[in-house]
Amino acid sequence: MKKLILSLFILCLAASAQAQIGFSYHQSTRNSSFGISTNPDKGLWGEARISTVTDEFDVTGMLLVNVVKREDFNLYSGAGFTSLLFDGGFSFALGFNVKPIEKKPNIAFFGEWNPLVTTEFDNYISTGSIGVRYFLRKKEG
């Protein structure tokens, strides 16, 4: 049942992308992951992440909201579901995107803190990650 809910969440996330999509790489002490996201410049956005933990795939779907939104900096928070860790659980996020290169607004660097809790709320792990995001955007004009 948990995997069905996660799959539906990821399908809804992909359907909401509307041609503006981002790719990310998360480097963490626990594991590394790749992500596909909707437009993080919107107030509400989502990201699906895939990583490997102990030779199995871990799929995480996140729904995120920009708490502070500026042209070159976003502070965001959100929550989602993870498929593998402790046989499924909840993932929370608190992070930031920084666009330090004015002529390259499609590139952002980020840092994120992720507390993870099992579905039975009996286990907890705290991780952090840093990484880079690249966005494919519609041409203006």
C-alpha positions as a printed Julia matrix, in Angstrom:
141×3 Matrix{Float64}:
  0.0    0.0     0.0
  2.84   2.4     0.85
  4.48   1.86   -2.54
  1.15   2.48   -4.31
  0.7    5.81   -2.49
  4.29   6.78   -3.3
  3.84   5.85   -6.98
  0.65   7.94   -7.23
  2.41  10.87   -5.57
  5.3   10.7    -8.04
  2.9   10.47  -11.01
  1.07  13.59   -9.8
  4.41  15.33   -9.36
  5.47  14.47  -12.92
  2.11  15.63  -14.34
  2.51  19.03  -12.69
  5.92  19.73  -14.25
  4.42  21.7   -17.2
  7.59  21.81  -19.33
  9.77  23.49  -16.72
 11.85  20.79  -15.13
 14.98  20.62  -13.05
 17.62  18.0   -12.46
 19.58  17.73   -9.22
 22.4   15.8    -7.63
 22.39  15.4    -3.83
 25.64  14.45   -2.06
 25.17  13.17    1.48
 27.08  11.15    4.05
 24.26   8.54    4.01
 23.88   8.22    0.24
 23.85  10.21   -2.97
 20.75  10.72   -5.08
 19.52  12.17   -8.33
 16.33  14.21   -8.52
 13.83  15.5   -11.04
 11.84  18.54   -9.95
  9.18  20.93  -11.09
  9.98  24.65  -11.27
 11.43  25.69   -7.87
 10.84  29.37   -8.64
  7.11  28.77   -8.11
  5.73  29.0    -4.6
  4.88  25.28   -4.46
  7.05  22.69   -6.21
  7.94  19.03   -6.03
 10.89  16.73   -6.48
 11.26  12.97   -7.03
 14.6   11.53   -5.88
 16.2    8.18   -6.63
 19.17   6.78   -4.73
 20.75   3.45   -3.9
 20.99   2.21   -0.34
 22.45  -1.25    0.32
 22.11  -2.34   -3.34
 18.41  -1.39   -3.54
 16.7    1.68   -4.95
 15.2    4.25   -2.61
 12.54   6.49   -4.17
 11.52   9.67   -2.38
  8.76  12.07   -3.42
  8.84  15.57   -1.88
  6.33  18.42   -1.94
  8.16  21.68   -1.16
  7.15  25.29   -0.57
  9.31  28.4    -0.83
  9.26  30.18    2.53
 11.56  33.01    1.39
 11.73  33.73   -2.35
 14.2   36.14   -3.93
 15.7   36.39   -7.4
 18.93  34.61   -6.44
 17.97  32.82   -3.2
 15.11  30.6    -2.01
 14.57  29.14    1.45
 12.24  26.14    1.27
 10.62  23.54    3.47
  8.5   20.48    2.78
  7.64  16.84    3.35
  7.25  13.62    1.44
  7.46   9.85    1.46
 10.43   7.51    1.08
 10.08   3.92   -0.1
 13.04   1.98    1.24
 14.41   3.46    4.42
 13.02   1.42    7.33
 10.48  -0.13    4.91
  8.96   3.24    4.1
  8.67   6.47    5.99
  8.25  10.21    5.98
 10.92  12.62    4.82
 11.01  16.27    5.8
 13.17  19.01    4.29
 14.54  22.39    5.19
 16.88  23.83    2.59
 18.01  26.67    0.39
 18.79  27.28   -3.3
 21.41  29.87   -4.25
 21.96  31.14   -7.81
 25.43  32.74   -7.56
 26.04  33.26  -11.3
 23.89  36.12  -12.59
 24.35  35.21  -16.27
 23.48  31.54  -15.57
 20.14  31.61  -13.67
 19.46  27.96  -14.58
 22.2   26.74  -12.21
 21.62  26.68   -8.46
 23.59  25.28   -5.56
 21.72  24.04   -2.52
 21.99  22.69    1.0
 19.28  20.64    2.68
 18.58  19.03    6.06
 16.38  15.9     5.99
 14.99  14.29    9.12
 13.48  10.89    8.2
 10.9    9.04   10.34
  9.47   5.54    9.84
  5.77   5.02    9.16
  5.45   3.47   12.64
  7.24   6.53   14.15
  9.64   4.19   15.98
 12.87   5.12   14.21
 14.48   8.44   13.24
 17.52   9.47   11.22
 18.8   12.95   10.42
 20.76  13.57    7.22
 21.96  16.53    5.28
 22.99  17.04    1.7
 24.59  19.57   -0.6
 24.33  19.64   -4.35
 23.59  21.34   -7.61
 20.37  21.85   -9.59
 20.03  22.64  -13.28
 16.73  23.87  -14.75
 15.4   23.57  -18.26
 13.24  26.61  -18.89
 11.1   27.86  -21.73
 12.83  30.47  -23.86
 11.59  33.99  -23.14
 10.44  36.11  -26.01
